[in-house]
mmCIF file of C-alpha atoms in Angstrom:
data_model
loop_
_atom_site.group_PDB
_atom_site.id
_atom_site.type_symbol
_atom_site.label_atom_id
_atom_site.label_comp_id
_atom_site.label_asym_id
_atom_site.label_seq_id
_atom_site.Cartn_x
_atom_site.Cartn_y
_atom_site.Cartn_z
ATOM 1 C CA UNK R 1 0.000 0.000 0.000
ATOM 2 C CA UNK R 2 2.528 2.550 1.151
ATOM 3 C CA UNK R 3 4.588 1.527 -2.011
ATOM 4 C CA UNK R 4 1.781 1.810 -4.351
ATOM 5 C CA UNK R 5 0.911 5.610 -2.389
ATOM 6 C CA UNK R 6 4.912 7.003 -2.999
ATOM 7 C CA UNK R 7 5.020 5.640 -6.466
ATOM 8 C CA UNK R 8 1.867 7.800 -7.322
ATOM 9 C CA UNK R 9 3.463 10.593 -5.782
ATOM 10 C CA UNK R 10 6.757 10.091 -7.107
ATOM 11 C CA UNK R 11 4.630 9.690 -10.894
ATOM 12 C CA UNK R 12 3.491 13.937 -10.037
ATOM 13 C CA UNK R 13 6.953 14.721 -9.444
ATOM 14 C CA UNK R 14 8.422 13.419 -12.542
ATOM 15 C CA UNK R 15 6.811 15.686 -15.294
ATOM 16 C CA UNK R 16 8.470 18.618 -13.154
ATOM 17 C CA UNK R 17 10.953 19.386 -15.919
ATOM 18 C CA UNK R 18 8.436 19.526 -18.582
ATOM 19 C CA UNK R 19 5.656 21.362 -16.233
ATOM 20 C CA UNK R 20 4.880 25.272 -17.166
ATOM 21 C CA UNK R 21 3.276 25.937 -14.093
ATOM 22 C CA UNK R 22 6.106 23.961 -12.323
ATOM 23 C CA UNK R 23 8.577 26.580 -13.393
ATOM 24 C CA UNK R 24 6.382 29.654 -13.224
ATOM 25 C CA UNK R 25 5.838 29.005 -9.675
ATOM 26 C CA UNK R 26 9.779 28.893 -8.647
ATOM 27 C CA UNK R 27 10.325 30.951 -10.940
ATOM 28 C CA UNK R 28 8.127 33.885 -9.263
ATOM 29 C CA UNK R 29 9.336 32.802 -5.640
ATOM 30 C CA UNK R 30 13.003 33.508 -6.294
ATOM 31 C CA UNK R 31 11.450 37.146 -7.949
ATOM 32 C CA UNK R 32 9.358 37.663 -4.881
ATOM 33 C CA UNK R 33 12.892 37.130 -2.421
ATOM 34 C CA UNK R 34 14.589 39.816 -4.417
ATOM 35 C CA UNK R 35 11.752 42.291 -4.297
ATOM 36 C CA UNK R 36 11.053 41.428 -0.819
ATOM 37 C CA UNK R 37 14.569 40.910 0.458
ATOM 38 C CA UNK R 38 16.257 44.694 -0.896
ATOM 39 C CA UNK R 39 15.339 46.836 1.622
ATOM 40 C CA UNK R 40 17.886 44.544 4.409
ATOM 41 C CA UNK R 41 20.391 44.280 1.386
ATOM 42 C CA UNK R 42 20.635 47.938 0.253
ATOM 43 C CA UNK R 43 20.930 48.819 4.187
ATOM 44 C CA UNK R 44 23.579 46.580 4.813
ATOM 45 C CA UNK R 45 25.759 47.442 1.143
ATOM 46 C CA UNK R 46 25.246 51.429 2.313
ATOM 47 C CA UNK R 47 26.593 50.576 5.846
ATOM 48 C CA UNK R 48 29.140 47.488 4.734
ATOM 49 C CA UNK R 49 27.582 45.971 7.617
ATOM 50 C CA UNK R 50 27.167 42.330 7.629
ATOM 51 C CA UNK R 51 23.867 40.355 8.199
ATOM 52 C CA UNK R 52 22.890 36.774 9.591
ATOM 53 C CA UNK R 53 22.756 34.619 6.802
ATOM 54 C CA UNK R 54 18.990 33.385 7.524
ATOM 55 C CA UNK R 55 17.677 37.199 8.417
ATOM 56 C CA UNK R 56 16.473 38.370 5.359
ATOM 57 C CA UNK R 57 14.345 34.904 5.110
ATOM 58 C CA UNK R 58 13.297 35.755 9.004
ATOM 59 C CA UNK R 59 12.426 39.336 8.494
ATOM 60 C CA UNK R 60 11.011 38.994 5.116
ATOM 61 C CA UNK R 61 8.629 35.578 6.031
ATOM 62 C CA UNK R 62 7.840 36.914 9.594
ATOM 63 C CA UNK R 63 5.642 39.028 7.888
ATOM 64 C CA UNK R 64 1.995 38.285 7.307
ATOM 65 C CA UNK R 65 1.995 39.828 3.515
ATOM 66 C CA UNK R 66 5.094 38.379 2.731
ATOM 67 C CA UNK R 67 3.397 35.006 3.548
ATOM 68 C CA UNK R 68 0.136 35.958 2.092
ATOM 69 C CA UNK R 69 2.430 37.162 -1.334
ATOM 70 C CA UNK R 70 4.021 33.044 -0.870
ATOM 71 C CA UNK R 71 1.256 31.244 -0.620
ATOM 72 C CA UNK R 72 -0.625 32.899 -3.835
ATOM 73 C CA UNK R 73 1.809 31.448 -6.042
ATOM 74 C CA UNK R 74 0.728 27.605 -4.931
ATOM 75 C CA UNK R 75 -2.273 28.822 -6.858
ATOM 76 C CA UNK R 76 -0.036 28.034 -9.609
ATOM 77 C CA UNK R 77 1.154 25.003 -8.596
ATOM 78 C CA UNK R 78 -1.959 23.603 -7.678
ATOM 79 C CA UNK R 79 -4.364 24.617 -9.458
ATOM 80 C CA UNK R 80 -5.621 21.479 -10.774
ATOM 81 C CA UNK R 81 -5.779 19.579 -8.240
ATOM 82 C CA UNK R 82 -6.716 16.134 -7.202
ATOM 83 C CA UNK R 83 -4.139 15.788 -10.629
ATOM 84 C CA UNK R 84 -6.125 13.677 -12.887
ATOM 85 C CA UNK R 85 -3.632 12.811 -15.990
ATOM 86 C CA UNK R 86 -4.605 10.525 -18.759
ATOM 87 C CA UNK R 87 -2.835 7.517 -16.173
ATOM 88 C CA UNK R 88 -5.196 8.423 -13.028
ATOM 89 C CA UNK R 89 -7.859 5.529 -14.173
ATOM 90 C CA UNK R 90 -5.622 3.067 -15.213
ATOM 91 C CA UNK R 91 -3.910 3.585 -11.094
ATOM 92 C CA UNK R 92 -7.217 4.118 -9.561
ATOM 93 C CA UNK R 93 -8.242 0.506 -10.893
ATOM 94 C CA UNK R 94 -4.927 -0.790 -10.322
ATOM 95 C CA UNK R 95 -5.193 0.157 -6.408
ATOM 96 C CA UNK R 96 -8.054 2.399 -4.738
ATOM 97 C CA UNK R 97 -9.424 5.511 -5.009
ATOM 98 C CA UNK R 98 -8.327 6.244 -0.927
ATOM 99 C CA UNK R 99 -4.822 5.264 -1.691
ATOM 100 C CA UNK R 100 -4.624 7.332 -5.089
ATOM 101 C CA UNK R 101 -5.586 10.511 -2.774
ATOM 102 C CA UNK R 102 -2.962 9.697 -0.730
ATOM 103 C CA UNK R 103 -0.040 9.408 -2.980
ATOM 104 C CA UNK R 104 -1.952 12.876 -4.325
ATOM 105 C CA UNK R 105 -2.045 14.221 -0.512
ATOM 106 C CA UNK R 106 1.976 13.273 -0.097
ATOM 107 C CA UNK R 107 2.391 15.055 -3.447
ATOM 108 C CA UNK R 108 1.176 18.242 -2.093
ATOM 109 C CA UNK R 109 3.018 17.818 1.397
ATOM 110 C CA UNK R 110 6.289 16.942 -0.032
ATOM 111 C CA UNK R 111 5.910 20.174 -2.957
ATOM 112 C CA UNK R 112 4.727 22.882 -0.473
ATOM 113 C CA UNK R 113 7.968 21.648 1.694
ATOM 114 C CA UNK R 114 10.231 21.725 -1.680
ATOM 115 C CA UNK R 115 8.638 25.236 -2.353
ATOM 116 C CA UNK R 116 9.372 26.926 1.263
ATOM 117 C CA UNK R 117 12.496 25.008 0.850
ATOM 118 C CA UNK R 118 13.381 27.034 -2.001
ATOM 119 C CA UNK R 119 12.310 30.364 -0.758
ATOM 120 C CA UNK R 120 14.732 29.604 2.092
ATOM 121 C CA UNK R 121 17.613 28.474 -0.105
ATOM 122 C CA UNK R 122 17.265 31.780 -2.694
ATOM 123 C CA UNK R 123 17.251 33.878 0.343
ATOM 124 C CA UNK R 124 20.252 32.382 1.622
ATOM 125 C CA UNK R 125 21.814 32.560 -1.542
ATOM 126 C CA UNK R 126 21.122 36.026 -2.726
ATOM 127 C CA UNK R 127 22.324 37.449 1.303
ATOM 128 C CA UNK R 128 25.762 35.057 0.911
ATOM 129 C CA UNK R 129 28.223 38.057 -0.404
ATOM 130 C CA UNK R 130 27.072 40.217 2.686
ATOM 131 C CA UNK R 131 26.577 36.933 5.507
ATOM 132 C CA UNK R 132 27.913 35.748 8.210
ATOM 133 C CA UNK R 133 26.444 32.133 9.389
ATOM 134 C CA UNK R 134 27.326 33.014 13.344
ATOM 135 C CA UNK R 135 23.801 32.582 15.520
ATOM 136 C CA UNK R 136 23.765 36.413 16.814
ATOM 137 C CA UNK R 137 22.065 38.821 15.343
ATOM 138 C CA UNK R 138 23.456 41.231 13.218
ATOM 139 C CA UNK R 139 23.728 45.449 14.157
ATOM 140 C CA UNK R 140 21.742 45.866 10.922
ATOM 141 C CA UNK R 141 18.707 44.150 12.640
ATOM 142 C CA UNK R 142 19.273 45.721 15.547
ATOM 143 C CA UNK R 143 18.999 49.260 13.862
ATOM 144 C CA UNK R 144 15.816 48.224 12.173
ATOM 145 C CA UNK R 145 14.038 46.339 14.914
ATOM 146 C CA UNK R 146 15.172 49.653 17.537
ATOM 147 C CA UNK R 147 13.430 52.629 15.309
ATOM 148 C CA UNK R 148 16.224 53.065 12.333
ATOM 149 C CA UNK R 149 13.512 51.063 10.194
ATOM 150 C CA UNK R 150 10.595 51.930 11.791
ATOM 151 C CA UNK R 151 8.753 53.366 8.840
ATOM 152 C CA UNK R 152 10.336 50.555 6.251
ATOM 153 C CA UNK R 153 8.576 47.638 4.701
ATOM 154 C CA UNK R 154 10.796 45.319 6.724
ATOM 155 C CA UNK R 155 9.209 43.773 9.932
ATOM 156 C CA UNK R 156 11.641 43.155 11.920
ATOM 157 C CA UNK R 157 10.403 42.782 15.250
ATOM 158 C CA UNK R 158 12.286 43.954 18.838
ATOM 159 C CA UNK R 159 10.211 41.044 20.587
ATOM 160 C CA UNK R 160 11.494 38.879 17.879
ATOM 161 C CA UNK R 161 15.379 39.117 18.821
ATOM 162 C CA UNK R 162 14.986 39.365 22.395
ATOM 163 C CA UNK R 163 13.631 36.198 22.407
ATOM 164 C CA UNK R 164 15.103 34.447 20.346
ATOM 165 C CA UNK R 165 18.321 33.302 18.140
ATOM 166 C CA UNK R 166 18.376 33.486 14.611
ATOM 167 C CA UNK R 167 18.800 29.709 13.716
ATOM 168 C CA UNK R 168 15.825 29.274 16.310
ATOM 169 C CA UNK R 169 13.797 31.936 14.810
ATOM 170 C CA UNK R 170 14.281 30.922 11.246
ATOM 171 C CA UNK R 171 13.478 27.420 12.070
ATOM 172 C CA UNK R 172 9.988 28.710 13.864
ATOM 173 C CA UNK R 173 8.873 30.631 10.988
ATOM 174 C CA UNK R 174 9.668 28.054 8.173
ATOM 175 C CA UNK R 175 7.560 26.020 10.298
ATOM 176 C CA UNK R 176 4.702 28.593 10.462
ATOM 177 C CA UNK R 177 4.606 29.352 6.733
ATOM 178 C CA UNK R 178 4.786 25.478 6.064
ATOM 179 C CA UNK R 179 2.133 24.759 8.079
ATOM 180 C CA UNK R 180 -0.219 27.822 6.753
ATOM 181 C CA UNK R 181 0.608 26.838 2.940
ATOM 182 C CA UNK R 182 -0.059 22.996 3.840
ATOM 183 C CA UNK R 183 -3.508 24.231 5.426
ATOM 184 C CA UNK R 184 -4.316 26.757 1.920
ATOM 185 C CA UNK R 185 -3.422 23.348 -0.097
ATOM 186 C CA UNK R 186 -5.350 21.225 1.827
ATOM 187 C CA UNK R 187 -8.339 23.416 1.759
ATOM 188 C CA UNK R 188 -7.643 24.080 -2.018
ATOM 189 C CA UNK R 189 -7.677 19.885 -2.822
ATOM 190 C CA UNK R 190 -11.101 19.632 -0.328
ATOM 191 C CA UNK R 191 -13.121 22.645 -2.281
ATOM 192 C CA UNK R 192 -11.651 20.965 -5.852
ATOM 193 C CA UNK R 193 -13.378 17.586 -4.880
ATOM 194 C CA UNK R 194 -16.282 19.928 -3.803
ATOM 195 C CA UNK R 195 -16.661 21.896 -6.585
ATOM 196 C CA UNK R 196 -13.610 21.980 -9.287
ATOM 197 C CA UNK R 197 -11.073 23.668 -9.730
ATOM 198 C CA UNK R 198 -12.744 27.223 -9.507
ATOM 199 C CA UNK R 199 -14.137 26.697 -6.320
ATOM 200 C CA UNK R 200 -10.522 25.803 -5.079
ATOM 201 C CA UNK R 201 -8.862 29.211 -6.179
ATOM 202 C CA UNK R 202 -11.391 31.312 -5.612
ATOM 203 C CA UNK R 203 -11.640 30.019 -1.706
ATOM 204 C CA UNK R 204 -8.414 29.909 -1.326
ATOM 205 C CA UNK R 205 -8.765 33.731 -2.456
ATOM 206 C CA UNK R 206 -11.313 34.264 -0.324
ATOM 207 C CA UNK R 207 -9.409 32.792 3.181
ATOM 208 C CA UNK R 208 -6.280 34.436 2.367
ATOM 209 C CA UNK R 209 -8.623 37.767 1.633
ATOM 210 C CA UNK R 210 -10.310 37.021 5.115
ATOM 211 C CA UNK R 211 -6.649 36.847 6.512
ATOM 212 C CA UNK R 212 -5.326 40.126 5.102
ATOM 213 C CA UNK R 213 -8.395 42.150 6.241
ATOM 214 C CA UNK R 214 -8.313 41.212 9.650
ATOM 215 C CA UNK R 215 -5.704 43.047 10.495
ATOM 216 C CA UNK R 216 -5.745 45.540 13.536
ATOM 217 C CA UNK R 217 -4.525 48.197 11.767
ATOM 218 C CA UNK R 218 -6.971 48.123 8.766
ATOM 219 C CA UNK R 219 -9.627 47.977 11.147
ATOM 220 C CA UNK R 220 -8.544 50.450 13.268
ATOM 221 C CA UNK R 221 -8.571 52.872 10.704
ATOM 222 C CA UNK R 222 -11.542 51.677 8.862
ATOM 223 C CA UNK R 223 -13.372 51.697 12.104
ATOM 224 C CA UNK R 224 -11.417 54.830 14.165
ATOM 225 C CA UNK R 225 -10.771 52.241 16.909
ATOM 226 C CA UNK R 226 -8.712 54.635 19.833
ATOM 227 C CA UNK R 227 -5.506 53.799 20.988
ATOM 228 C CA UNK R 228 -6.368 52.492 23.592
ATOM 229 C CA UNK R 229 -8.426 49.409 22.150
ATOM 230 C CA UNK R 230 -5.875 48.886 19.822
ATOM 231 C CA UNK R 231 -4.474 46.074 21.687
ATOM 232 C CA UNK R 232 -7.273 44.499 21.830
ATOM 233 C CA UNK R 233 -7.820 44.503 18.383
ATOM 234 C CA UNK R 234 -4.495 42.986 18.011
ATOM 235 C CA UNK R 235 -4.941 40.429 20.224
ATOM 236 C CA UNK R 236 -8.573 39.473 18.642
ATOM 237 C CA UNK R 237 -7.129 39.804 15.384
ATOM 238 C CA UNK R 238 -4.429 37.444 16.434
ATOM 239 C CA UNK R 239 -6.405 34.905 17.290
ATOM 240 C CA UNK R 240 -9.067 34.645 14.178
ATOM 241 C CA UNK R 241 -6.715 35.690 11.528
ATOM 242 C CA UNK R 242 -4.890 32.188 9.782
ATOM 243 C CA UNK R 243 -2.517 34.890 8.626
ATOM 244 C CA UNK R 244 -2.077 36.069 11.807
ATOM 245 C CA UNK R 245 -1.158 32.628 13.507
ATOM 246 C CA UNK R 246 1.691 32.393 10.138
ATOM 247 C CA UNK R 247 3.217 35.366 11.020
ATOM 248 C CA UNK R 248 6.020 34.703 14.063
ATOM 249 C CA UNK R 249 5.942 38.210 15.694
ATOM 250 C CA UNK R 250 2.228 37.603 16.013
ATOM 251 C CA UNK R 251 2.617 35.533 19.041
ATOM 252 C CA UNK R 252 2.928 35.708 22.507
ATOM 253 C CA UNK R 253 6.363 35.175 24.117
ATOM 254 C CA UNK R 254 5.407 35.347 27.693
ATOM 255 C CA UNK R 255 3.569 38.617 28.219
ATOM 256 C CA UNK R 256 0.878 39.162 26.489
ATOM 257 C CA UNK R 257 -2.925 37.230 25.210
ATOM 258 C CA UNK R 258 -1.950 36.709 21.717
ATOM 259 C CA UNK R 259 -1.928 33.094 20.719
ATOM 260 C CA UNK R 260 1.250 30.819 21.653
ATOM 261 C CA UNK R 261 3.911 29.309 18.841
ATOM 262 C CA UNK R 262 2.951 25.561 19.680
ATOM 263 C CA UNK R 263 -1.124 27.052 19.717
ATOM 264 C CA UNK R 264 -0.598 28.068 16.246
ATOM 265 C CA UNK R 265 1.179 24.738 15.201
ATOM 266 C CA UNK R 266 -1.418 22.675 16.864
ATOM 267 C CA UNK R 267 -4.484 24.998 15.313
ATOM 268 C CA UNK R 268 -2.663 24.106 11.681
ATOM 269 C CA UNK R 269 -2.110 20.432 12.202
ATOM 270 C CA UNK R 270 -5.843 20.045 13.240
ATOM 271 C CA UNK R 271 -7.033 22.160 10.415
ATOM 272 C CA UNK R 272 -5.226 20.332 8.447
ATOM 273 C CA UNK R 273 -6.547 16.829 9.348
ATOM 274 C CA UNK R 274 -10.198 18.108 9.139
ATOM 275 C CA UNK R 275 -9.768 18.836 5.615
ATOM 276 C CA UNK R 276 -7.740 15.904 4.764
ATOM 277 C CA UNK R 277 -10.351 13.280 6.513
ATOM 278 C CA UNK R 278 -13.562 15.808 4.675
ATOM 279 C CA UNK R 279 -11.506 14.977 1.089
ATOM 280 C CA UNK R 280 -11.094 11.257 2.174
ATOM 281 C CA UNK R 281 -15.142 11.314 2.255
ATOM 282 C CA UNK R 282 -16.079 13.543 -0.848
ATOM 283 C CA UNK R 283 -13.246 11.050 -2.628
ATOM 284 C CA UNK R 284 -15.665 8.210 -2.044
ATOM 285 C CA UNK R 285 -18.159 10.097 -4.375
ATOM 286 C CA UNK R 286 -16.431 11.905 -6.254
ATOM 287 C CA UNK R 287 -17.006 11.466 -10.121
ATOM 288 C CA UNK R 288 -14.434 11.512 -12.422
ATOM 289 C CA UNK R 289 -14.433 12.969 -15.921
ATOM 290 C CA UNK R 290 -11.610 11.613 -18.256
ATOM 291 C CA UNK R 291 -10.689 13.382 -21.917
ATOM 292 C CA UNK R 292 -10.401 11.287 -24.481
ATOM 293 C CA UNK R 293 -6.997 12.017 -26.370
ATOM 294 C CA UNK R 294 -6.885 10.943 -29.807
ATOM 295 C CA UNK R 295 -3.153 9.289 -31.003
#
């Protein structure tokens, strides 16, 4: 069984080379680092200071649009999901339809972590002339975290490096943006059994949408909410946004209400399950429609 579920996978992954979208996608990640990535380089070229080799990926994923920009481009790559190619009957008679969603399920798991893989890797890569690979953080974060970037489009956080190290940190929020592009996959594959492959993108749209506006400082303008309830705006915001609970400054690290690290994780891994178990079902009556190809 477990043979037959990795060879179905491994079947996905080897029209890669050949695969538009496949390309596209990477393609547009390693664009999005640079874009997202020059405000930290230019800094630390002007000041010939040296940065942490992994804080451009911290400071530039730590941040709930930059994970919101990420996770749009799995549109691309998954799109037409559950993956039915001209060889999905001959497998699903060959084995079962429960164990062809699963090698389609450890598709998706082992691409999103190829894909955040590769955002880590380019980031790494395009910091290496300026990097150091010491776990301290570098004066160039410290400017920006302590007002010197305070108006920038870089979060970098204070709480962030006083409470952590930089290997720890990056390893937190690759988790975090795993996790939240596993759970927009997941939920993508479910609303394709539902309903095609439109009703995946668009509510995928629509969740990321419903993560972007609930944020405290949208809604405290929008709705003139005083200083004063601003926190708790924050801290509500913290807990129903999916963006939010992606986003590693977003988190409580002893003294406040917003949500734990390990809350967040466990939130995404049940999430997660839900809409893997609610696919299992709709797989069971799920109706296939196969294209006759002409040789």
């Amino acid at each position: 069984m477990i043979r037959q579920i990795v060879f179905i996978a491994g079947e996905n992954f080897s029209g890669w080379h050949k695969n538009a979208r496949v390309w596209l996608t990477f393609a547009l990640g390693l664009v999005l680092c640079l874009m997202l990535s020059d405000q930290m380089l230019v800094r630390a070229q002007t000041y010939e200071a040296p940065i942490q080799i992994l804080e451009p990926f911290i400071w530039t994923f730590g941040d709930r649009e930059s994970v919101l920009l990420s996770t749009l481009l799995l549109f691309v790559l998954f799109a037409d999901m559950p993956f039915i190619s001209q060889a999905a009957p001959y497998r699903i008679i060959r084995t079962t339809r429960e164990r062809w969603l699963a090698g389609q399920v450890l598709y998706v798991i082992l691409a999103v972590i190829v894909y955040n893989l590769f955002l880590l890797a380019a980031e790494a890569l395009i910091t290496m002339p300026w990097a150091y690979v010491g776990n301290v953080w570098s004066e160039t974060s410290a400017s920006l975290a302590y007002g010197a970037g305070e108006n920038g489009a870089v979060a970098v956080s204070a709480k962030t490096m006083e409470n952590s190290t930089p290997y720890e940190c990056a390893a937190l929020v690759f988790l975090l943006m795993l996790l939240y592009s596993l759970f927009i996959a997941v939920w993508m594959l479910f609303l394709n059994l539902l309903g095609g492959s439109a009703a995946g993108v668009t509510g995928a749209l629509l969740l990321n949408l419903y993560g972007y506006l609930l944020n405290p400082e949208l809604i405290g303008q929008i709705f003139g909410i005083p200083q004063g309830a601003a926190y708790r705006a924050n801290v509500l915001c913290g807990w129903l946004s999916p963006l939010s609970h992606a986003a590693f400054p977003m988190h409580n690290f002893g003294y406040d209400y917003l949500p734990g690290i390990w809350v967040s994780v466990v939130l995404f891994l049940c999430l997660i399950s839900l809409f893997l178990m609610l696919s299992g079902i709709r797989m069971k009556r799920y109706n296939f429609t196969f294209v006759q190809v002409e040789e």
